[in-house]
Amino acid sequence: MAPNFTSTLNLQAAWIGFLCGCLSGAALGLFFHRPDWLGGYGSWRRRMLRLGHISFFGIGLLNLGYGLTVRSLSVEAPAAASAALIVAAISMPTVCFLSAAREWFRNLFFVPVVSLTAAIGLITWRLVSL
């Protein structure tokens, strides 16, 4: 069976996310040794930057799992789940980094959370109904 477009798109999103995670980690790593950087280890800004950095890997793993699951089970991929995972992969680190700059942006966390919840719900529903 030929790979479908959505599974390929999610696999690409996964690897792009992993690369962004490495690059953002390298950038943050230039300063993490300074105990007072961005207000200290427990400060809001520093926590949001760390969360944004790790979200590249976490949501990348979800995209990878989705793409490989669709291929290995040879099921028709729910396009809405694919799109929601990609929205989450973009919006979670973006909201985290924006929240580090301006705390008001924390009000937008519903976007990646709803996207992830919808994607996982759709994928679970599709797999349970096989």
XYZ file of N, CA, C and O in Angstrom:
520
model
N 0.837 -1.187 0.000
C 0.000 0.000 0.000
C 0.877 1.243 0.000
O 1.816 1.353 0.773
N 0.556 2.165 -0.852
C 1.320 3.413 -0.915
C 0.983 4.282 0.279
O -0.159 4.328 0.720
N 1.991 4.965 0.841
C 1.717 5.847 1.973
C 0.751 6.955 1.567
O 0.843 7.476 0.466
N -0.183 7.288 2.450
C -1.097 8.365 2.090
C -0.496 9.706 2.473
O 0.446 9.796 3.248
N -1.101 10.741 1.904
C -0.563 12.099 2.062
C -0.516 12.536 3.516
O 0.458 13.131 3.953
N -1.601 12.266 4.269
C -1.631 12.769 5.635
C -0.588 12.098 6.510
O 0.030 12.754 7.337
N -0.373 10.792 6.337
C 0.643 10.143 7.180
C 2.030 10.679 6.844
O 2.855 10.872 7.738
N 2.285 10.946 5.573
C 3.572 11.525 5.175
C 3.726 12.919 5.764
O 4.796 13.267 6.284
N 2.672 13.709 5.729
C 2.717 15.064 6.274
C 3.009 15.038 7.776
O 3.810 15.827 8.270
N 2.398 14.089 8.497
C 2.636 14.002 9.935
C 4.039 13.505 10.245
O 4.657 13.948 11.224
N 4.565 12.614 9.436
C 5.948 12.174 9.639
C 6.918 13.327 9.394
O 7.891 13.501 10.134
N 6.642 14.120 8.366
C 7.483 15.287 8.115
C 7.383 16.288 9.267
O 8.398 16.837 9.714
N 6.167 16.504 9.767
C 5.975 17.421 10.903
C 6.736 16.926 12.130
O 7.299 17.719 12.883
N 6.746 15.601 12.327
C 7.461 15.033 13.474
C 8.946 15.359 13.395
O 9.539 15.851 14.362
N 9.551 15.112 12.252
C 11.001 15.316 12.132
C 11.367 16.792 12.118
O 12.411 17.178 12.645
N 10.494 17.629 11.568
C 10.728 19.072 11.650
C 10.644 19.512 13.113
O 11.448 20.322 13.581
N 9.686 18.964 13.854
C 9.561 19.270 15.272
C 10.793 18.859 16.059
O 11.269 19.595 16.931
N 11.314 17.668 15.768
C 12.522 17.212 16.459
C 13.693 18.163 16.182
O 14.456 18.497 17.091
N 13.828 18.576 14.935
C 14.894 19.524 14.586
C 14.704 20.852 15.324
O 15.662 21.399 15.889
N 13.479 21.362 15.340
C 13.204 22.616 16.065
C 13.482 22.456 17.554
O 13.975 23.388 18.203
N 13.183 21.278 18.105
C 13.480 21.024 19.509
C 14.973 21.071 19.787
O 15.408 21.635 20.796
N 15.752 20.494 18.885
C 17.216 20.531 19.047
C 17.745 21.959 18.936
O 18.579 22.380 19.748
N 17.251 22.693 17.956
C 17.732 24.061 17.752
C 17.325 24.979 18.902
O 18.139 25.777 19.380
N 16.073 24.854 19.360
C 15.645 25.709 20.473
C 16.374 25.316 21.758
O 16.734 26.182 22.555
N 16.630 24.032 21.937
C 17.390 23.584 23.101
C 18.817 24.105 23.071
O 19.368 24.502 24.105
N 19.399 24.114 21.889
C 20.763 24.642 21.759
C 20.792 26.136 22.082
O 21.703 26.615 22.770
N 19.776 26.861 21.609
C 19.723 28.304 21.885
C 19.531 28.555 23.384
O 20.219 29.402 23.972
N 18.613 27.823 24.003
C 18.387 27.995 25.444
C 19.604 27.546 26.243
O 19.898 28.096 27.303
N 20.302 26.564 25.726
C 21.470 26.028 26.416
C 22.625 27.002 26.521
O 23.527 26.816 27.342
N 22.599 28.041 25.733
C 23.655 29.051 25.807
C 23.607 29.828 27.119
O 24.605 30.399 27.540
N 22.422 29.837 27.749
C 22.225 30.685 28.923
C 21.779 29.944 30.174
O 21.744 30.518 31.244
N 21.414 28.673 30.062
C 20.775 27.982 31.186
C 21.657 27.887 32.421
O 21.159 27.752 33.534
N 22.960 27.968 32.244
C 23.877 27.840 33.385
C 23.845 29.053 34.314
O 24.311 28.988 35.442
N 23.290 30.146 33.846
C 23.201 31.364 34.674
C 22.001 31.234 35.617
O 20.851 31.200 35.154
N 22.231 31.172 36.913
C 21.124 30.946 37.845
C 20.059 32.042 37.833
O 18.904 31.778 38.101
N 20.432 33.255 37.454
C 19.463 34.353 37.464
C 18.882 34.644 36.082
O 18.111 35.585 35.926
N 19.205 33.820 35.095
C 18.739 34.054 33.726
C 17.212 34.030 33.676
O 16.570 33.113 34.168
N 16.627 35.059 33.146
C 15.176 35.232 33.015
C 14.438 35.118 34.339
O 13.322 34.624 34.409
N 15.077 35.517 35.413
C 14.432 35.505 36.712
C 14.648 34.244 37.520
O 14.005 34.039 38.542
N 15.538 33.372 37.090
C 15.816 32.148 37.831
C 15.077 30.948 37.275
O 14.172 31.071 36.446
N 15.452 29.777 37.765
C 14.951 28.510 37.222
C 13.431 28.387 37.292
O 12.810 27.856 36.397
N 12.828 28.880 38.335
C 11.389 28.728 38.523
C 10.551 29.859 37.983
O 9.327 29.851 38.132
N 11.157 30.817 37.294
C 10.394 31.971 36.812
C 9.454 31.563 35.683
O 9.680 30.593 34.968
N 8.380 32.328 35.540
C 7.387 32.082 34.500
C 8.033 32.055 33.112
O 7.801 31.130 32.332
N 8.840 33.050 32.797
C 9.444 33.146 31.462
C 10.300 31.928 31.154
O 10.216 31.342 30.078
N 11.119 31.546 32.103
C 12.009 30.407 31.874
C 11.230 29.099 31.755
O 11.545 28.256 30.918
N 10.190 28.942 32.574
C 9.363 27.730 32.481
C 8.661 27.646 31.138
O 8.556 26.571 30.542
N 8.171 28.762 30.645
C 7.473 28.765 29.357
C 8.427 28.437 28.207
O 8.067 27.715 27.273
N 9.657 28.936 28.283
C 10.634 28.602 27.248
C 10.976 27.112 27.282
O 11.087 26.470 26.235
N 11.129 26.564 28.482
C 11.412 25.122 28.598
C 10.244 24.297 28.069
O 10.434 23.298 27.376
N 9.015 24.713 28.400
C 7.839 23.989 27.928
C 7.739 24.046 26.404
O 7.427 23.041 25.753
N 8.007 25.212 25.830
C 7.986 25.336 24.371
C 9.022 24.446 23.716
O 8.745 23.773 22.719
N 10.205 24.400 24.307
C 11.286 23.564 23.781
C 10.897 22.092 23.814
O 10.993 21.389 22.814
N 10.405 21.611 24.937
C 10.096 20.193 25.052
C 8.839 19.818 24.273
O 8.676 18.665 23.857
N 7.955 20.797 24.037
C 6.743 20.480 23.271
C 7.062 20.106 21.828
O 6.320 19.341 21.209
N 8.165 20.619 21.294
C 8.575 20.186 19.956
C 8.774 18.669 19.921
O 8.374 17.994 18.973
N 9.400 18.135 20.950
C 9.651 16.697 20.997
C 8.379 15.910 21.308
O 8.098 14.895 20.678
N 7.616 16.369 22.303
C 6.419 15.639 22.706
C 5.386 15.540 21.595
O 4.887 14.453 21.293
N 5.072 16.659 20.982
C 4.071 16.639 19.913
C 4.665 16.024 18.651
O 3.962 15.382 17.866
N 5.979 16.155 18.492
C 6.644 15.441 17.392
C 6.470 13.936 17.522
O 6.213 13.235 16.540
N 6.581 13.422 18.742
C 6.369 11.990 18.968
C 4.936 11.578 18.656
O 4.695 10.493 18.115
N 3.971 12.437 18.987
C 2.576 12.133 18.643
C 2.379 12.099 17.125
O 1.682 11.227 16.601
N 2.984 13.043 16.413
C 2.907 13.034 14.948
C 3.580 11.795 14.371
O 3.062 11.176 13.436
N 4.718 11.435 14.929
C 5.410 10.229 14.476
C 4.546 8.993 14.723
O 4.371 8.152 13.832
N 3.989 8.901 15.927
C 3.131 7.762 16.252
C 1.922 7.678 15.343
O 1.533 6.600 14.888
N 1.319 8.814 15.049
C 0.163 8.844 14.151
C 0.545 8.354 12.759
O -0.100 7.470 12.195
N 1.607 8.942 12.200
C 2.022 8.560 10.848
C 2.371 7.088 10.738
O 1.984 6.407 9.788
N 3.080 6.564 11.731
C 3.465 5.151 11.693
C 2.290 4.225 11.969
O 2.211 3.131 11.391
N 1.373 4.636 12.829
C 0.188 3.822 13.114
C -0.669 3.677 11.871
O -1.105 2.571 11.526
N -0.917 4.786 11.199
C -1.730 4.762 9.983
C -1.094 3.845 8.938
O -1.770 3.041 8.297
N 0.211 3.930 8.795
C 0.897 3.087 7.811
C 0.923 1.624 8.218
O 0.684 0.746 7.400
N 1.231 1.346 9.469
C 1.385 -0.055 9.879
C 0.058 -0.798 9.900
O 0.022 -2.000 9.637
N -1.035 -0.111 10.206
C -2.342 -0.765 10.233
C -3.067 -0.664 8.898
O -4.136 -1.241 8.731
N -2.489 0.078 7.969
C -3.096 0.293 6.654
C -4.540 0.763 6.773
O -5.437 0.245 6.114
N -4.757 1.722 7.650
C -6.096 2.286 7.811
C -6.157 3.640 7.128
O -5.142 4.299 6.921
N -7.364 4.037 6.788
C -7.542 5.358 6.213
C -7.353 6.386 7.322
O -7.999 6.323 8.367
N -6.466 7.291 7.098
C -6.124 8.276 8.115
C -7.232 9.314 8.247
O -7.670 9.868 7.247
N -7.679 9.574 9.485
C -8.629 10.682 9.661
C -7.921 12.016 9.378
O -7.040 12.418 10.130
N -8.296 12.668 8.303
C -7.624 13.909 7.902
C -7.752 14.989 8.968
O -6.828 15.779 9.168
N -8.875 15.026 9.676
C -9.054 16.035 10.717
C -8.060 15.814 11.856
O -7.538 16.772 12.432
N -7.777 14.553 12.174
C -6.796 14.252 13.232
C -5.405 14.677 12.795
O -4.643 15.248 13.583
N -5.088 14.414 11.556
C -3.796 14.821 11.014
C -3.629 16.330 11.102
O -2.605 16.834 11.584
N -4.646 17.060 10.674
C -4.594 18.515 10.700
C -4.505 19.037 12.138
O -3.732 19.961 12.421
N -5.268 18.428 13.042
C -5.254 18.879 14.440
C -3.885 18.663 15.075
O -3.425 19.491 15.868
N -3.218 17.559 14.751
C -1.875 17.318 15.282
C -0.882 18.356 14.766
O -0.006 18.813 15.508
N -1.027 18.725 13.520
C -0.122 19.720 12.950
C -0.404 21.109 13.542
O 0.530 21.856 13.863
N -1.669 21.418 13.753
C -2.019 22.686 14.431
C -1.388 22.714 15.818
O -0.805 23.724 16.245
N -1.490 21.599 16.536
C -0.908 21.524 17.883
C 0.611 21.656 17.840
O 1.203 22.319 18.696
N 1.236 21.027 16.842
C 2.694 21.082 16.729
C 3.190 22.503 16.493
O 4.282 22.864 16.933
N 2.384 23.291 15.834
C 2.757 24.686 15.580
C 2.338 25.585 16.740
O 3.108 26.435 17.206
N 1.124 25.386 17.228
C 0.578 26.325 18.213
C 1.141 26.149 19.622
O 1.274 27.144 20.345
N 1.480 24.925 20.038
C 1.962 24.754 21.417
C 3.279 25.500 21.656
O 3.364 26.309 22.575
N 4.329 25.262 20.864
C 5.551 26.036 21.134
C 5.363 27.526 20.897
O 5.934 28.352 21.616
N 4.538 27.892 19.925
C 4.296 29.310 19.653
C 3.653 29.985 20.855
O 4.104 31.060 21.295
N 2.613 29.374 21.415
C 1.938 29.959 22.582
C 2.883 29.987 23.773
O 2.920 30.955 24.533
N 3.688 28.940 23.939
C 4.655 28.924 25.045
C 5.651 30.069 24.921
O 5.900 30.793 25.895
N 6.238 30.231 23.743
C 7.235 31.275 23.550
C 6.610 32.671 23.657
O 7.206 33.574 24.239
N 5.408 32.839 23.114
C 4.726 34.134 23.253
C 4.373 34.417 24.711
O 4.468 35.559 25.168
N 3.983 33.380 25.444
C 3.652 33.548 26.869
C 4.883 33.927 27.679
O 4.765 34.614 28.697
N 6.033 33.471 27.244
C 7.268 33.860 27.929
C 7.528 35.355 27.746
O 8.036 36.015 28.647
N 7.141 35.872 26.598
C 7.356 37.295 26.320
C 6.275 38.165 26.959
O 6.586 39.208 27.539
N 5.020 37.731 26.833
C 3.876 38.474 27.383
C 2.925 37.458 27.999
O 2.334 36.645 27.297
N 2.768 37.541 29.307
C 1.977 36.535 30.031
C 0.539 36.434 29.521
O -0.097 35.387 29.633
N 0.008 37.481 28.920
C -1.361 37.454 28.413
C -1.578 36.310 27.429
O -2.675 35.737 27.361
N -0.571 35.947 26.663
C -0.721 34.914 25.646
C -1.068 33.541 26.235
O -1.495 32.653 25.519
N -0.932 33.399 27.565
C -1.312 32.134 28.198
C -2.782 31.834 27.971
O -3.204 30.686 28.010
N -3.572 32.869 27.686
C -4.995 32.689 27.405
C -5.248 31.930 26.107
O -6.378 31.507 25.849
N -4.218 31.749 25.305
C -4.364 31.026 24.032
C -4.005 29.542 24.138
O -4.035 28.838 23.137
N -3.687 29.074 25.334
C -3.327 27.665 25.480
C -4.463 26.722 25.094
O -4.226 25.545 24.825
N -5.678 27.222 25.046
C -6.781 26.361 24.639
C -6.611 25.864 23.200
O -7.089 24.785 22.854
N -5.936 26.631 22.362
C -5.776 26.237 20.952
C -4.995 24.924 20.838
O -5.506 23.953 20.254
N -3.773 24.815 21.360
C -3.082 23.532 21.240
C -3.743 22.422 22.060
O -3.752 21.256 21.630
N -4.321 22.756 23.204
C -4.949 21.727 24.041
C -6.177 21.140 23.346
O -6.339 19.908 23.292
N -7.021 21.970 22.790
C -8.200 21.477 22.067
C -7.761 20.695 20.829
O -8.339 19.642 20.518
N -6.737 21.178 20.138
C -6.240 20.473 18.948
C -5.745 19.077 19.298
O -6.079 18.100 18.627
N -4.936 18.984 20.356
C -4.421 17.679 20.765
C -5.533 16.747 21.228
O -5.550 15.565 20.864
N -6.451 17.268 22.012
C -7.548 16.443 22.510
C -8.417 15.940 21.363
O -8.793 14.763 21.331
N -8.721 16.801 20.413
C -9.516 16.396 19.252
C -8.787 15.339 18.430
O -9.379 14.322 18.032
N -7.502 15.564 18.185
C -6.729 14.609 17.385
C -6.688 13.239 18.056
O -6.954 12.211 17.411
N -6.376 13.212 19.335
C -6.270 11.937 20.039
C -7.639 11.262 20.119
O -7.740 10.035 19.963
N -8.685 12.043 20.330
C -10.033 11.470 20.342
C -10.406 10.860 19.002
O -10.939 9.744 18.940
N -10.120 11.562 17.913
C -10.433 11.043 16.572
C -9.630 9.786 16.246
O -10.161 8.833 15.669
N -8.376 9.810 16.600
C -7.525 8.640 16.325
C -8.009 7.446 17.147
O -8.139 6.327 16.619
N -8.294 7.668 18.408
C -8.773 6.587 19.264
C -10.093 6.035 18.743
O -10.274 4.810 18.660
N -11.011 6.925 18.372
C -12.292 6.486 17.837
C -12.096 5.639 16.579
O -12.726 4.595 16.431
N -11.207 6.058 15.719
C -10.957 5.314 14.461
C -10.364 3.940 14.766
O -10.764 2.947 14.174
N -9.423 3.866 15.687
C -8.778 2.588 15.990
C -9.701 1.631 16.741
O -9.647 0.422 16.523
N -10.551 2.180 17.601
C -11.482 1.322 18.360
C -12.550 0.767 17.422
O -13.045 -0.349 17.643
N -12.876 1.494 16.380
C -13.936 1.043 15.471
C -13.427 0.143 14.347
O -14.171 -0.156 13.428
N -12.207 -0.292 14.406
C -11.669 -1.194 13.359
C -12.300 -2.559 13.440
O -12.577 -3.136 14.424
